[in-house]
XYZ file of C-alpha atoms in Angstrom:
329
model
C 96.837 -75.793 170.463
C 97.057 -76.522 174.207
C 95.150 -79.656 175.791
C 93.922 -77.787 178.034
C 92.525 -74.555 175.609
C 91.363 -77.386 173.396
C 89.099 -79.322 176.065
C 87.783 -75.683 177.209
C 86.588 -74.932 173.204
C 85.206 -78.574 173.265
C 83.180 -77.755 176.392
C 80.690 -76.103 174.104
C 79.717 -79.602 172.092
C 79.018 -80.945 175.985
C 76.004 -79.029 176.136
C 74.779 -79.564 172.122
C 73.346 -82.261 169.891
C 76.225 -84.579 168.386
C 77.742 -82.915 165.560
C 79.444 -84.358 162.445
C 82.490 -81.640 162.165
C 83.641 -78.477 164.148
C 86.076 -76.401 163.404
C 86.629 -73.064 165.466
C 88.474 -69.638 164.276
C 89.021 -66.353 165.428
C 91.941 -63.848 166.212
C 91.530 -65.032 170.272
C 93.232 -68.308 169.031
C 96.035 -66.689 167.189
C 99.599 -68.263 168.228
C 100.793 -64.954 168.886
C 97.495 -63.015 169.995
C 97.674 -62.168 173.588
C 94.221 -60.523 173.844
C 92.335 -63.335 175.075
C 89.029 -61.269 174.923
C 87.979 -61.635 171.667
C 85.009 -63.809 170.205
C 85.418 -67.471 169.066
C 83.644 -68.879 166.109
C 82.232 -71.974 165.705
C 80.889 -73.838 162.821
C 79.277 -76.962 163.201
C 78.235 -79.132 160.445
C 75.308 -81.543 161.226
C 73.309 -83.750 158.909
C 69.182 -81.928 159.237
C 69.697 -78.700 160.584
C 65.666 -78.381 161.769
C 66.468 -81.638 163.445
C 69.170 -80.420 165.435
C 68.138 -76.612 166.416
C 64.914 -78.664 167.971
C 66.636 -81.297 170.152
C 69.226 -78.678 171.043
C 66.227 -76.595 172.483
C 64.464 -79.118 173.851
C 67.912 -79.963 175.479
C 68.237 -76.213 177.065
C 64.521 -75.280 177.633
C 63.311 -75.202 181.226
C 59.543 -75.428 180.035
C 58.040 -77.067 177.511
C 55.832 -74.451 176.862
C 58.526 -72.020 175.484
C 60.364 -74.716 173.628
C 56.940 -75.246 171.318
C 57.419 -71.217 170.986
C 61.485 -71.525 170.133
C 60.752 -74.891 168.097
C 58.136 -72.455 165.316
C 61.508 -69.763 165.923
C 63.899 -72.191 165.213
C 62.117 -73.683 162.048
C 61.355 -69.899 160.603
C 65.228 -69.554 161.145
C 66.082 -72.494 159.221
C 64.021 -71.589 156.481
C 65.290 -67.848 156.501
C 69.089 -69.457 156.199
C 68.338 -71.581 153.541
C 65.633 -69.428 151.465
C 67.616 -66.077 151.895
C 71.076 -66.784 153.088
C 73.881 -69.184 152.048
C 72.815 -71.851 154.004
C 74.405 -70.840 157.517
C 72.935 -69.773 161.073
C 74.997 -67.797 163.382
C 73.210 -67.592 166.551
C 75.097 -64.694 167.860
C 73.318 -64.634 171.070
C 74.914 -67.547 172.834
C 76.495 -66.897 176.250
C 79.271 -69.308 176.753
C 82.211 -68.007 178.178
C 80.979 -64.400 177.241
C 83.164 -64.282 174.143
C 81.587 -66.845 171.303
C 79.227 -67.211 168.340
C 78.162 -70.704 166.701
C 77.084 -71.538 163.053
C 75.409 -74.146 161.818
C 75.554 -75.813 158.189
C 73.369 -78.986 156.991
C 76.899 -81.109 155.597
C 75.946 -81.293 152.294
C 75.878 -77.906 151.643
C 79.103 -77.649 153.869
C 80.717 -80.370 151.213
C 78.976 -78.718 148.186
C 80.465 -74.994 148.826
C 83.858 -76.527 149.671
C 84.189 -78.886 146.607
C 82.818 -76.172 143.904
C 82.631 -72.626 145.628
C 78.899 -72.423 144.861
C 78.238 -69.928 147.597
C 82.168 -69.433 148.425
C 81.340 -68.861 152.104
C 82.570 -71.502 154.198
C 85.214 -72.835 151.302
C 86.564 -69.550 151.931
C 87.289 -70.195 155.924
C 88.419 -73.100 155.483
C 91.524 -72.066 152.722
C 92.139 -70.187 156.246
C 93.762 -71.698 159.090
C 90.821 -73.344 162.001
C 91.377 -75.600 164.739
C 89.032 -79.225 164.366
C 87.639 -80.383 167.382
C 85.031 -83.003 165.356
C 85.998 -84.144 162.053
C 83.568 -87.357 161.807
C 83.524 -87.806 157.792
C 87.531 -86.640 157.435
C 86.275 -83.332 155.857
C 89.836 -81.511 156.407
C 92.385 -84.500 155.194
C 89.823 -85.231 152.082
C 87.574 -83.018 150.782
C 89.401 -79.669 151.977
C 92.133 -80.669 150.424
C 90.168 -79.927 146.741
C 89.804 -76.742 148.100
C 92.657 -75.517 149.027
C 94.350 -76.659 146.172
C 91.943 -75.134 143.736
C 93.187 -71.808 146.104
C 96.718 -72.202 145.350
C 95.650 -72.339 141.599
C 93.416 -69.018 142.290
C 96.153 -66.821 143.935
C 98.992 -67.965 141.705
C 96.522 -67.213 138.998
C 96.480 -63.425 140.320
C 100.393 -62.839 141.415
C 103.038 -61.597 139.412
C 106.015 -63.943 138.408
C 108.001 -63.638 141.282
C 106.664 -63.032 145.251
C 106.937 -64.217 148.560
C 105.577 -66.824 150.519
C 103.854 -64.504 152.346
C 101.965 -62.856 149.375
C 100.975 -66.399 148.523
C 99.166 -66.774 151.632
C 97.878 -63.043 151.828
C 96.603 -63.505 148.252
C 94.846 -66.888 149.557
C 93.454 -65.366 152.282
C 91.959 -62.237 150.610
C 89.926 -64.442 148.157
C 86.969 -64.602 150.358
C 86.825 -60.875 151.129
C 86.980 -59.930 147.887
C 84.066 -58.141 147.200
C 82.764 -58.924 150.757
C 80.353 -55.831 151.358
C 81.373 -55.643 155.109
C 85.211 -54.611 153.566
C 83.151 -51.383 152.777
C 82.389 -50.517 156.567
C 82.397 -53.151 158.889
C 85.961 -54.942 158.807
C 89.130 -54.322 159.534
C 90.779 -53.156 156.209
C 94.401 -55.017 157.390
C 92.387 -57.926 158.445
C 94.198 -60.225 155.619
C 97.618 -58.838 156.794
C 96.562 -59.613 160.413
C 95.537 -63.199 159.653
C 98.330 -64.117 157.746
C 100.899 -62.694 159.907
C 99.496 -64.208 162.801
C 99.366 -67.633 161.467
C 101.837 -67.575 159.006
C 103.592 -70.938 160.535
C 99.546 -72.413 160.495
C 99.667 -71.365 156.485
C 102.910 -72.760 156.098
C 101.866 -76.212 157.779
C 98.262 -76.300 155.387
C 100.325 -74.976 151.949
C 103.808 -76.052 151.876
C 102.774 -79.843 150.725
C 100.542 -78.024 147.815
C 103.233 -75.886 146.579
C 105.787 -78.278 146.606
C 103.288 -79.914 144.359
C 103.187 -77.471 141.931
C 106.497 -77.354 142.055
C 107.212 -81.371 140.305
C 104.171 -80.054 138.144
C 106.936 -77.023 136.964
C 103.970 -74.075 137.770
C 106.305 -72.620 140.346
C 110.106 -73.037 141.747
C 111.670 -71.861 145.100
C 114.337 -69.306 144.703
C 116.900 -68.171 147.156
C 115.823 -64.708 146.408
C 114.131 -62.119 148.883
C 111.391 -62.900 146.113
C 111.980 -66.653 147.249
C 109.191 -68.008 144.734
C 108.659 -67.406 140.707
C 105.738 -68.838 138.662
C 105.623 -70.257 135.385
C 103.890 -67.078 133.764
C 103.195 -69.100 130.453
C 99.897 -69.056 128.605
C 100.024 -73.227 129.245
C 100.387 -72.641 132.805
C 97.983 -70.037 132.995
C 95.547 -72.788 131.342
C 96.679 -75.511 133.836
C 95.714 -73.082 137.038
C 92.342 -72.162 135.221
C 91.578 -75.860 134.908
C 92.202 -76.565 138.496
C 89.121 -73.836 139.504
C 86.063 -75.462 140.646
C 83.419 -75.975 138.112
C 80.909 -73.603 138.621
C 83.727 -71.162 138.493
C 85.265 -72.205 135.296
C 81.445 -72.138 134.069
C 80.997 -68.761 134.653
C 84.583 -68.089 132.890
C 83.219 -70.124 129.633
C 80.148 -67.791 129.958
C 82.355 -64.506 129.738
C 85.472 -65.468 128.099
C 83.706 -68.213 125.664
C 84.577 -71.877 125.572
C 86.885 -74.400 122.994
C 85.498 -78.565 122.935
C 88.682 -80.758 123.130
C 87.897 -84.176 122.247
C 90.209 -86.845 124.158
C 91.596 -90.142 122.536
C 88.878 -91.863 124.565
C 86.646 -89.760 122.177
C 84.781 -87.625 125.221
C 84.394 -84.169 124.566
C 85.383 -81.649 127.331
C 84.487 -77.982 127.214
C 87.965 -75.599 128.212
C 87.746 -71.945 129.153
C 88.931 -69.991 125.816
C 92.146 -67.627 127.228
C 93.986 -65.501 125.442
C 96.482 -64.020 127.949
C 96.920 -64.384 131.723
C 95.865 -61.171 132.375
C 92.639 -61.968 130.760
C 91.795 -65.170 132.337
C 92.891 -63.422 135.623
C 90.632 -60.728 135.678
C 87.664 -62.552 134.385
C 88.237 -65.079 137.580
C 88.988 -62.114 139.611
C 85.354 -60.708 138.071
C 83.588 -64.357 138.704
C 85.179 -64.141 142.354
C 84.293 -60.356 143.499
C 80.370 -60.980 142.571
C 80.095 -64.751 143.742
C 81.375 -63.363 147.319
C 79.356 -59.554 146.947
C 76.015 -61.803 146.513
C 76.875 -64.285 149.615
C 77.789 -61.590 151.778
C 74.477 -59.531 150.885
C 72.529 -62.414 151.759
C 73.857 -63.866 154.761
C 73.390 -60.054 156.038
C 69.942 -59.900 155.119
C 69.137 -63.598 156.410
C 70.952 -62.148 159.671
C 69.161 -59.773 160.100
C 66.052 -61.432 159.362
C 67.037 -64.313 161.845
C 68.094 -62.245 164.385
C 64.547 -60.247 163.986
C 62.603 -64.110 164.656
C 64.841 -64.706 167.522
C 63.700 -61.360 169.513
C 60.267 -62.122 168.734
C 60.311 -65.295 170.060
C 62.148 -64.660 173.285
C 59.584 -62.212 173.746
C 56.982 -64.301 173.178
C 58.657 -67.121 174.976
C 58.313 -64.449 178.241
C 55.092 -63.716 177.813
C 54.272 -67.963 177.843
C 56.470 -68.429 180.746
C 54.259 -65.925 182.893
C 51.486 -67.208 182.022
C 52.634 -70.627 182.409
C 53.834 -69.656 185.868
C 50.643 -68.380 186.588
C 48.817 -71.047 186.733
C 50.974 -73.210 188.221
């Protein structure tokens, strides 16, 4: 990314409470995107979320009188992302630039989703390429890094022996829209095909370390093939990749597919997902996956909608103060 298209994104924090991390996404910033009209997403991670929405509107309210009125919105809002949602606010009603959104994510749930796919919301953006413009507690180079690993493990998991590069990546990338209830009507059905081709370089750049990993590990080899990579298919490798998944993930696997106690020579006892083919353990994660993301995606719509309906009531009401606050001035 350009100094210059960087320091125009960053403009946004000038204006904002201090954040700990934010990252930014959308097709605009695409390498090879020319259509510069397009909306930018931001997702800022700060440490007390209730905290933050009321300094930032008491930062950007002319009167004080409507930011008492936006400080009751802004704590219903919190409440309706945490209660109902996954944890997330987009305040889709921001007008910077014409062309952006913002979210905002209390850290440790940001760090709790990414590490074990609890919610599988934000884990899921960031196995995607983003562009950091704060990155206070190294959440990219360390904890990330869990993440997308425990991708590579998920997609290889649900590929055939041999495939591209490309179908790596487009496998990756489709894990977080699997069973996403906007797929049914309000997305782009290429979207994953758009993503990866656009950024296939920004994959290659996140990924290539990982899978040259797997590679001393034996789980996969390059090949000078069209095909140019082929997995170990085996039912040991098949156990590595499941072991790799996040915990609550592998839970939910022990739940449907039952579960084996291994004791180690150190004498703890470990509980393994019980697998009988590939296939099997691949369609059970696949099963695990498809509802985690259906159930996120239902309620961050709902908790949308729900903050979106507090918002309009309280610019409303925030007019009707403002008159009457002008009036007897």
């Amino acid at each position: 990314m350009e100094t210059s298209e960087r320091e125009e994104l960053a403009s946004l924090l000038t204006v904002l409470p201090p954040v700990d991390f934010c990252c930014v996404y959308g097709s605009t910033l695409h390498p090879n995107n020319q259509d510069k009209s397009k909306m930018v997403d931001y997702i800022l991670g700060v440490s007390d979320p209730m905290q933050w929405h009321s300094q930032n509107l008491k930062m950007n309210s002319d009167h004080y009188a409507s930011w008492m009125v936006h400080l009751g919105g802004a704590r219903l809002i919190t409440q309706v992302a945490d209660k109902v949602g996954v944890g997330v606010h987009f305040n889709p009603f921001v007008s910077w630039n014409d062309r952006l959104k913002y979210g905002v994510v209390r850290m440790n749930d940001l760090v709790q989703d990414i590490l074990d796919w609890n919610r599988f919301y934000l884990s899921g953006r960031l196995q995607k390429p983003v562009h950091l413009l704060v990155d206070n507690l190294d959440i990219q180079e360390d904890v990330n890094s869990v993440n997308k690993r425990a991708a590579v493990s998920a997609a290889l998991l649900l590929l055939p022996s041999k495939f591209t590069e490309e179908d790596l990546y487009a496998k990756i990338c489709s894990l977080s829209y699997m069973g996403d209830l906007r797929m049914l009507f309000a997305e782009d059905t290429n979207k994953v095909n758009k993503i990866v081709k656009g950024q296939f370089d920004l994959f290659q750049s996140m990924y290539k370390p990982l899978l040259e990993e797997c590679e001393t590990k034996n789980l996969l080899r390059f090949s000078s093939a069209e095909t140019n990579l082929v997995q170990d298919s085996s039912l040991s490798s098949s156990r590595s990749l499941v072991s790799s998944l996040p915990a609550s993930v592998r839970s939910q696997m022990r739940k449907l597919l039952g579960e084996k106690k291994i004791l180690s020579e150190t004498g703890r006892v470990s509980r393994e997902v019980c697998i009988g083919s590939r296939e099997e353990a691949a369609k059970c994660m696949e099963k695990v996956m498809k509802r985690r993301v259906m159930v996120s995606s239902a309620r961050q719509a709902v908790s949308g909608f729900l903050a979106a309906g507090a918002i309009n009531a309280t610019v409303y009401l925030s007019q009707k103060m403002r008159k009457a606050w002008n009036s007897r001035s």
